[in-house]
């Protein structure tokens, strides 16, 4: 197999043979050579229905003609200037118009950069040192948030990676998701917490959905204790609709982080929030953030084309939600797990009850998931290769694709 040959070469050149750990499928990952609409083609000449979609950005599917045209037009004019462009103004105007609570925006190059800068901004604005996150919440691969989850109601941070000093991890506290009482308790006890950062819908361990009123309670509690609320919408931004989870659930964060979809499949990130907070960012204020590729015109061209298309085709969101419903309804009556969906995001947990937090999600049967995943792949459906990653649909998936995905759930789940 060509993928096997390529992986053997890659192992001599790349740590673990891959450029990101989640791609390290055993015994070797398949290599993709092209993508079109809802499908990808591998180096082994297999065509797969793609429910990974780059881990979320490709809501319009692969190689969408509108995005391709925007990229091609920008390529004719160049793709990096190191100067301001009108495109960053257009992107900021779009995000401010769509996203509750966002009055100013800074464009960066990835979701990880967005959350890292948002945390620094929160500390600079509040003059407090600590941050609070949800157990199992993923906010990128930087020191403040690569923290192990604990088993108690509130936990001290422990580094989740070599190379992170315990002293740094000690500035990060954690609480369980869907537990507003634990949040209130820790904020009552610790007045040095600058911000609470959370995924409104847990995506990198899920999806795990917020219980009724949880997010509104979070917003009220953080306001009461004068703690900034950072809503990490790198996954949910423009995935749950125009305005993301904030509009979907009716909350207004202090700072919002975005990525993935707003780049149309090219690298991008952004963070925004209240004007008085954002004006702390250099050069307007003392909180430093900079980057050669901030506001990259190629990414902004692709992203603006994507957001314009979504704004003009809002009914597609409802259509995608109906399709995840159809997949759920395809489950055999004997299935003992739990199917979770919201909009175009879905997942089957090999666990009797629907998980409401990280600890419960981790009780899922990963061996059974592994068998299911291999069965799906053998039938031509590519799902993210972990129980703890969300699946995605695009607007480009066809009725035939949905029937094939449903068939996998009918036949591969015991």
mmCIF file of N, CA and C in Angstrom, residues 119-130 191-195 226 228 280 286-287:
data_model
loop_
_atom_site.group_PDB
_atom_site.id
_atom_site.type_symbol
_atom_site.label_atom_id
_atom_site.label_comp_id
_atom_site.label_asym_id
_atom_site.label_seq_id
_atom_site.Cartn_x
_atom_site.Cartn_y
_atom_site.Cartn_z
ATOM 1 N N UNK A 119 -6.193 34.700 26.738
ATOM 2 C CA UNK A 119 -5.841 34.500 28.145
ATOM 3 C C UNK A 119 -4.869 35.588 28.605
ATOM 4 N N UNK A 120 -3.878 35.896 27.784
ATOM 5 C CA UNK A 120 -2.943 36.966 28.142
ATOM 6 C C UNK A 120 -3.687 38.293 28.291
ATOM 7 N N UNK A 121 -4.611 38.542 27.376
ATOM 8 C CA UNK A 121 -5.401 39.769 27.436
ATOM 9 C C UNK A 121 -6.216 39.833 28.721
ATOM 10 N N UNK A 122 -6.838 38.715 29.099
ATOM 11 C CA UNK A 122 -7.647 38.697 30.324
ATOM 12 C C UNK A 122 -6.792 38.996 31.548
ATOM 13 N N UNK A 123 -5.597 38.423 31.576
ATOM 14 C CA UNK A 123 -4.700 38.699 32.703
ATOM 15 C C UNK A 123 -4.255 40.165 32.708
ATOM 16 N N UNK A 124 -3.949 40.691 31.535
ATOM 17 C CA UNK A 124 -3.522 42.083 31.459
ATOM 18 C C UNK A 124 -4.622 43.047 31.848
ATOM 19 N N UNK A 125 -5.834 42.737 31.442
ATOM 20 C CA UNK A 125 -6.963 43.625 31.732
ATOM 21 C C UNK A 125 -7.340 43.602 33.209
ATOM 22 N N UNK A 126 -7.341 42.409 33.808
ATOM 23 C CA UNK A 126 -7.808 42.279 35.200
ATOM 24 C C UNK A 126 -6.698 42.439 36.223
ATOM 25 N N UNK A 127 -5.437 42.303 35.771
ATOM 26 C CA UNK A 127 -4.287 42.309 36.678
ATOM 27 C C UNK A 127 -4.353 41.144 37.662
ATOM 28 N N UNK A 128 -4.934 40.029 37.223
ATOM 29 C CA UNK A 128 -4.984 38.806 38.010
ATOM 30 C C UNK A 128 -4.157 37.728 37.308
ATOM 31 N N UNK A 129 -3.695 36.739 38.054
ATOM 32 C CA UNK A 129 -2.733 35.786 37.511
ATOM 33 C C UNK A 129 -3.352 34.469 37.028
ATOM 34 N N UNK A 130 -4.408 34.008 37.654
ATOM 35 C CA UNK A 130 -4.898 32.653 37.400
ATOM 36 C C UNK A 130 -5.997 32.650 36.347
ATOM 37 N N UNK A 191 -9.919 34.873 44.627
ATOM 38 C CA UNK A 191 -10.177 36.178 44.014
ATOM 39 C C UNK A 191 -9.118 36.560 42.981
ATOM 40 N N UNK A 192 -8.170 35.638 42.701
ATOM 41 C CA UNK A 192 -7.079 35.950 41.771
ATOM 42 C C UNK A 192 -7.293 35.301 40.410
ATOM 43 N N UNK A 193 -8.537 34.961 40.068
ATOM 44 C CA UNK A 193 -8.834 34.334 38.779
ATOM 45 C C UNK A 193 -9.267 35.405 37.793
ATOM 46 N N UNK A 194 -8.508 35.507 36.713
ATOM 47 C CA UNK A 194 -8.768 36.544 35.710
ATOM 48 C C UNK A 194 -9.931 36.188 34.807
ATOM 49 N N UNK A 195 -10.011 34.902 34.409
ATOM 50 C CA UNK A 195 -11.002 34.520 33.405
ATOM 51 C C UNK A 195 -11.356 33.054 33.520
ATOM 52 N N UNK A 226 -16.759 39.138 39.074
ATOM 53 C CA UNK A 226 -15.873 40.023 38.308
ATOM 54 C C UNK A 226 -14.764 39.231 37.610
ATOM 55 N N UNK A 228 -13.713 37.500 33.890
ATOM 56 C CA UNK A 228 -14.037 37.548 32.473
ATOM 57 C C UNK A 228 -14.428 36.158 31.967
ATOM 58 N N UNK A 280 -6.805 47.074 25.163
ATOM 59 C CA UNK A 280 -5.588 46.767 25.915
ATOM 60 C C UNK A 280 -4.523 46.118 25.028
ATOM 61 N N UNK A 286 -1.124 47.916 26.483
ATOM 62 C CA UNK A 286 0.124 47.304 26.935
ATOM 63 C C UNK A 286 0.214 45.784 26.781
ATOM 64 N N UNK A 287 -0.851 45.116 26.323
ATOM 65 C CA UNK A 287 -0.818 43.654 26.175
ATOM 66 C C UNK A 287 -0.304 43.329 24.775
#
